Short mmCIF file of C-alpha atoms in Angstrom, two decimals:
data_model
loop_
_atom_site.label_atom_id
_atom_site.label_comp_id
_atom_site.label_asym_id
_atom_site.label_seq_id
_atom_site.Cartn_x
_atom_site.Cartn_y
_atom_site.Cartn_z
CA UNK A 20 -62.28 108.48 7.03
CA UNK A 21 -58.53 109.85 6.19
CA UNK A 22 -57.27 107.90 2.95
CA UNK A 23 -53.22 108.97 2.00
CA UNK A 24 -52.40 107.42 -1.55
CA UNK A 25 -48.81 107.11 -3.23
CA UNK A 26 -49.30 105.43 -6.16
CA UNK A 27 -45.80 105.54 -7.18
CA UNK A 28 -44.25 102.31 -5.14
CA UNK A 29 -40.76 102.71 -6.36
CA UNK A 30 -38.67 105.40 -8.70
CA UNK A 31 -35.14 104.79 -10.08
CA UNK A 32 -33.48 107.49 -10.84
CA UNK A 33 -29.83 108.66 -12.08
CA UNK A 34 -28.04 111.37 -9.59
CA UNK A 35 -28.67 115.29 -11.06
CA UNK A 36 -32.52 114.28 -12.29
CA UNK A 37 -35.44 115.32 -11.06
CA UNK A 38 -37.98 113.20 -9.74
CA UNK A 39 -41.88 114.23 -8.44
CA UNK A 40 -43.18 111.86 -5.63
CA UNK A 41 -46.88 112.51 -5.61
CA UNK A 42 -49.85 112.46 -2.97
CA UNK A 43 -53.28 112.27 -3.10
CA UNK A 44 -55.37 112.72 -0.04
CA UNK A 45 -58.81 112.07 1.14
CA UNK A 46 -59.91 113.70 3.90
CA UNK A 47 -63.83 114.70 5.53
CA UNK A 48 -62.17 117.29 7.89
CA UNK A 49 -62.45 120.93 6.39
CA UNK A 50 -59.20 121.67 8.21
CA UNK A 51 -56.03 119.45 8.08
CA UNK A 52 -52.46 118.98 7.84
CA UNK A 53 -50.35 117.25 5.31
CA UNK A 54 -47.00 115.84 5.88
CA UNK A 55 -43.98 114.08 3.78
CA UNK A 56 -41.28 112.35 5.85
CA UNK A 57 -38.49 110.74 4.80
CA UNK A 58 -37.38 106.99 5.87
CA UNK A 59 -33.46 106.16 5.56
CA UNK A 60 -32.34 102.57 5.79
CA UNK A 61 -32.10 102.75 9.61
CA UNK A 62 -35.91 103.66 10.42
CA UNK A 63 -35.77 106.69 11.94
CA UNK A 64 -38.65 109.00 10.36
CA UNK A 65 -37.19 112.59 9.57
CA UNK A 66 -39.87 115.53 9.30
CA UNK A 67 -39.39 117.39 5.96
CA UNK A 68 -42.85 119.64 5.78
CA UNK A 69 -46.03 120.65 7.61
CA UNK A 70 -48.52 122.13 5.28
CA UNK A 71 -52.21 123.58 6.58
CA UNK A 72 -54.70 123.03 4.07
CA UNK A 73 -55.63 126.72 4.26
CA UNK A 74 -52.06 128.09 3.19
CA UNK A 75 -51.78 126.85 -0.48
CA UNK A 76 -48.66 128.39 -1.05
CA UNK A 77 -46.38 126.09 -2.55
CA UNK A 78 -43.18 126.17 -0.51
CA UNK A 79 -38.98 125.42 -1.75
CA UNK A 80 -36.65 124.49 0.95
CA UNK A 81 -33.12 124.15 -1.23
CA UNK A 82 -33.53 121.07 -3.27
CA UNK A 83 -36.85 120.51 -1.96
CA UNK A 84 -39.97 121.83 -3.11
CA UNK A 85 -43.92 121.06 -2.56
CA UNK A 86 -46.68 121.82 -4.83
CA UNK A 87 -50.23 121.95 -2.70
CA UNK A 88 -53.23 121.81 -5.25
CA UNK A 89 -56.06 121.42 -2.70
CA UNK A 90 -58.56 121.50 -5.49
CA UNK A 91 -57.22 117.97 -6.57
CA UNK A 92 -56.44 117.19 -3.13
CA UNK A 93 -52.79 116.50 -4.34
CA UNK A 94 -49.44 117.20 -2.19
CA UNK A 95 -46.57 116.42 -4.33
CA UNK A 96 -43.02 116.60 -3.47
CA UNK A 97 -39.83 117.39 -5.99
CA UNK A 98 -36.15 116.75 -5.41
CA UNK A 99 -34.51 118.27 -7.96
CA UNK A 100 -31.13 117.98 -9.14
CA UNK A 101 -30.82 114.31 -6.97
CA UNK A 102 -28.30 113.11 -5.00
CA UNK A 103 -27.45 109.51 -4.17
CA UNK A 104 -27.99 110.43 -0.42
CA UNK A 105 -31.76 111.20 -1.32
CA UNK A 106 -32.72 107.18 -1.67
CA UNK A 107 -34.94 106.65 0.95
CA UNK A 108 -38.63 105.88 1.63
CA UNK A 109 -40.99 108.87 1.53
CA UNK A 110 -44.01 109.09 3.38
CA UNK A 111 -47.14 111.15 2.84
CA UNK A 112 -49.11 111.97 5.75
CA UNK A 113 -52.57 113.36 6.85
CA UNK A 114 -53.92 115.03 10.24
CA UNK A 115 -57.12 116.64 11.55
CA UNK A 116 -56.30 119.70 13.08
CA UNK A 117 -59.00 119.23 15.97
CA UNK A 118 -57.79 117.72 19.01
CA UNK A 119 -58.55 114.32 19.03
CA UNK A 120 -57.95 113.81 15.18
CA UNK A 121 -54.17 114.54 15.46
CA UNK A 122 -53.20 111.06 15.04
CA UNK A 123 -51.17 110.73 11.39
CA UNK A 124 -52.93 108.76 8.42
CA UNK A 125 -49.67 107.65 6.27
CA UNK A 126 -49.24 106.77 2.62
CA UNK A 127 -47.83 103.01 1.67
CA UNK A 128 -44.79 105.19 0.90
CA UNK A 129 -42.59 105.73 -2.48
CA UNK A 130 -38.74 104.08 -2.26
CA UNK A 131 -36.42 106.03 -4.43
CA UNK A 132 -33.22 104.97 -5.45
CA UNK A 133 -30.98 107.62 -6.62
CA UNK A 134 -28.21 105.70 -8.83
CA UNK A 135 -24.88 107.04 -9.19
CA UNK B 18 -36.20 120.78 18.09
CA UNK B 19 -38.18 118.58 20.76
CA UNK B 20 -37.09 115.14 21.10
CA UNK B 21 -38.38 111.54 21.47
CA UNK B 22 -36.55 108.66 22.54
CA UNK B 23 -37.93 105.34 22.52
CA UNK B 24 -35.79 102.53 24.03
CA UNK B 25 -35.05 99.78 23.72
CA UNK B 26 -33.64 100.80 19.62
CA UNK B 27 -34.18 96.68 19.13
CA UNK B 28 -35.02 93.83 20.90
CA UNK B 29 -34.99 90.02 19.85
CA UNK B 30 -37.22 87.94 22.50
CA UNK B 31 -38.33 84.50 22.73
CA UNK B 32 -41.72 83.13 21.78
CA UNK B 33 -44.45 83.64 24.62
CA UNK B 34 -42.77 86.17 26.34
CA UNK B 35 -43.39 89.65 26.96
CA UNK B 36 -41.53 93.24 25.71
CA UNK B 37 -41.86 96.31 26.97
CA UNK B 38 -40.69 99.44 24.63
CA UNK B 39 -40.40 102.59 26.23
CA UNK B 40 -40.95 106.02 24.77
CA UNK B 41 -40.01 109.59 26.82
CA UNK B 42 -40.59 113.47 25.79
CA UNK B 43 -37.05 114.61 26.57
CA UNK B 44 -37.69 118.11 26.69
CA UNK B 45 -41.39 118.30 26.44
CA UNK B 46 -44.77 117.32 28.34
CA UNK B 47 -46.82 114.94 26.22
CA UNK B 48 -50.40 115.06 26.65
CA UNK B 49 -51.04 112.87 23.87
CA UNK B 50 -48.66 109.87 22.39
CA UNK B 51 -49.65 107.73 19.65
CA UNK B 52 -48.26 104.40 18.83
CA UNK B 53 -47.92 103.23 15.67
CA UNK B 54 -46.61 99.85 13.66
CA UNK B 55 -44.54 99.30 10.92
CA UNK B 56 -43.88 95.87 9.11
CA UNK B 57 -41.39 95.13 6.23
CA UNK B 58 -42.07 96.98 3.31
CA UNK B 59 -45.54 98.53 4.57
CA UNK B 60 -46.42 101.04 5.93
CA UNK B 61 -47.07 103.18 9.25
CA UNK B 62 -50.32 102.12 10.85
CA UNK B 63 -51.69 103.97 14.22
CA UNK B 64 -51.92 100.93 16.51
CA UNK B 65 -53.48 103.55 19.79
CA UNK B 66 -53.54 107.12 20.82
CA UNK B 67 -52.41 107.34 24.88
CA UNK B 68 -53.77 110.22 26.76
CA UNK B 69 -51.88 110.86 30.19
CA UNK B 70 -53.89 109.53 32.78
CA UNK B 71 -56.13 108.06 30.81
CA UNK B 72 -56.78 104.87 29.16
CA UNK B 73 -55.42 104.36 25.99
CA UNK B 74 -57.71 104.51 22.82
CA UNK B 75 -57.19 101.42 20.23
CA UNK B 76 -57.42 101.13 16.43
CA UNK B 77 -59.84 98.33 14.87
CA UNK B 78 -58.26 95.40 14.73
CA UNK B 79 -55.79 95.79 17.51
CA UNK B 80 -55.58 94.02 20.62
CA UNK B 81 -55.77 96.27 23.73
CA UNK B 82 -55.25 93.00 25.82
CA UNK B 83 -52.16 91.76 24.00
CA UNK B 84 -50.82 95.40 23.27
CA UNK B 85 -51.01 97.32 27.05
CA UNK B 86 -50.24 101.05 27.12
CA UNK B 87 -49.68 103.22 29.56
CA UNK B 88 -48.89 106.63 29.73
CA UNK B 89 -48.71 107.68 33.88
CA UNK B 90 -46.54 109.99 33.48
CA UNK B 91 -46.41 113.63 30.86
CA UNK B 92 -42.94 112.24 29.28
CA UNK B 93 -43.53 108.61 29.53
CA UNK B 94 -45.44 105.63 27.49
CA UNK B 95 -45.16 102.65 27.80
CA UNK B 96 -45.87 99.98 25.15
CA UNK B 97 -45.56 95.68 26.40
CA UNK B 98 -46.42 93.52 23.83
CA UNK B 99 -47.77 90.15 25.77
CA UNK B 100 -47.09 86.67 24.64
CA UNK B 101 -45.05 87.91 21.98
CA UNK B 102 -45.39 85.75 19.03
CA UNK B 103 -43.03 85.68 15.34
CA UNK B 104 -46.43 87.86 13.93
CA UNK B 105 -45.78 90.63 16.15
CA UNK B 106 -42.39 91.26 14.74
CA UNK B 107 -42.39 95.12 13.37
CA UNK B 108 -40.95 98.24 13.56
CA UNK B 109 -43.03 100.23 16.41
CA UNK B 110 -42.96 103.31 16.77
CA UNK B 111 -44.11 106.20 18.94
CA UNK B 112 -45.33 110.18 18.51
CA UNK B 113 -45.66 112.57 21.35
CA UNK B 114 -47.45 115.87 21.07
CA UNK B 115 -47.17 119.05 23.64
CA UNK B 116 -50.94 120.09 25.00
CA UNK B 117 -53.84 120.49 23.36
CA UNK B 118 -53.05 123.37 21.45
CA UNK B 119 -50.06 122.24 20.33
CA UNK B 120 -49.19 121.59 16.47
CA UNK B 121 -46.06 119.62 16.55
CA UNK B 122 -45.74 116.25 16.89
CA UNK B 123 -42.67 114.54 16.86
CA UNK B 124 -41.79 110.71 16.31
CA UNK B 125 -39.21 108.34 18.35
CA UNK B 126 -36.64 106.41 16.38
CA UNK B 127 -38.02 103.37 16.42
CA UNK B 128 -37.58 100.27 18.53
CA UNK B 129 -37.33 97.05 16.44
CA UNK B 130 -39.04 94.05 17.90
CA UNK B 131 -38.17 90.48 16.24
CA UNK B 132 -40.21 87.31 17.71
CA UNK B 133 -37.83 84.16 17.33
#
């Protein structure tokens, strides 16, 4: 069974701090992806990063950046220097990679507000 | 990038009746499309994986008789929720991959359903 937890339910935080949403995963599949997508106000899920669990490079995509540490099974995401238009809900997600086990095992999700 | 559409974007129906929520590839064939459910505050749960042709492949706990997929076509599923009721109020929504080797999978916008 695929287990995604965020323990991290809801961060406040001023605009221009940092702020670390982390993921833990449990997974029996030797090969997997990892996901984080981000959930506005309206719904709409928006991809922000793919991961394979054999690629453990950690990866920074402007004020984004992910930190893979498969040996604590941890995928954690940092916005740094954040902006008010960063409050959202973010998602962690987990895949098989073999066809059939595609299907997405989400995270309950960390809301973070991003005060002016 | 490839994109999903799900119509309708929300739908308010009447207790006892039936909905039926759309979801198209727009510039893709999906073998595969996956539905999953939302409510308040919670998060994404994988309600049934569609296979074209095929029939679709339910989650514990969910109903394939009140919850009918079908996916006849390779950039069409269709999800009717039967004898709607206030419970089934949520936030559905769908995935679509490309083949079997395909990685991506990309998600619909969301169709929200309210039960009055």
């Amino acid at each position: 069974a695929q287990k995604v937890t965020q323990a991290q339910t809801e961060i406040s935080v001023v605009e221009k701090e940092d702020v670390t949403l982390d993921c833990v995963y449990e997974t029996r599949d030797t090969t997997y992806y990892l996901f984080w997508y981000k959930q506005p106000p309206s719904g709409e899920l928006v991809f922000l990063i793919r991961r394979n669990s054999f690629d453990e490079q950690n990866e920074i995509s402007g004020r984004y950046s992910w930190n893979f540490q498969k040996s604590t099974s941890s995928f954690n995401f940092t916005i740094t220097a954040s902006q008010v238009v960063d409050s959202a809900v973010y998602f962690c997600a987990l895949s098989g990679m073999d066809t059939g086990r595609r299907a997405l095992t989400f995270g309950s999700g960390t809301r973070l507000q991003v005060q002016p | 990038g490839a994109v999903v559409s799900q119509h309708p974007s929300r739908v308010i129906c009447k207790s006892g009746t039936s909905v039926k929520i759309e979801c198209r590839s727009l510039d893709f064939q999906a073998t595969t499309m996956f539905w999953y459910r939302q409510f308040p505050k919670q998060s994404l749960m994988l309600m049934a994986t569609s296979n074209e042709g095929s029939k679709a492949t339910y989650e514990q706990g969910v109903e394939k008789d009140k919850f009918l997929i079908n996916h006849a076509s390779l950039t069409l599923s269709t999800l009717t929720v039967t004898s709607a009721h206030p419970e089934d109020s949520s936030f559905y929504i769908c995935s679509a991959r490309a083949g079997t080797g395909a990685t991506g999978q990309f998600f619909g916008p969301g169709t929200r359903l309210t039960v009055l």
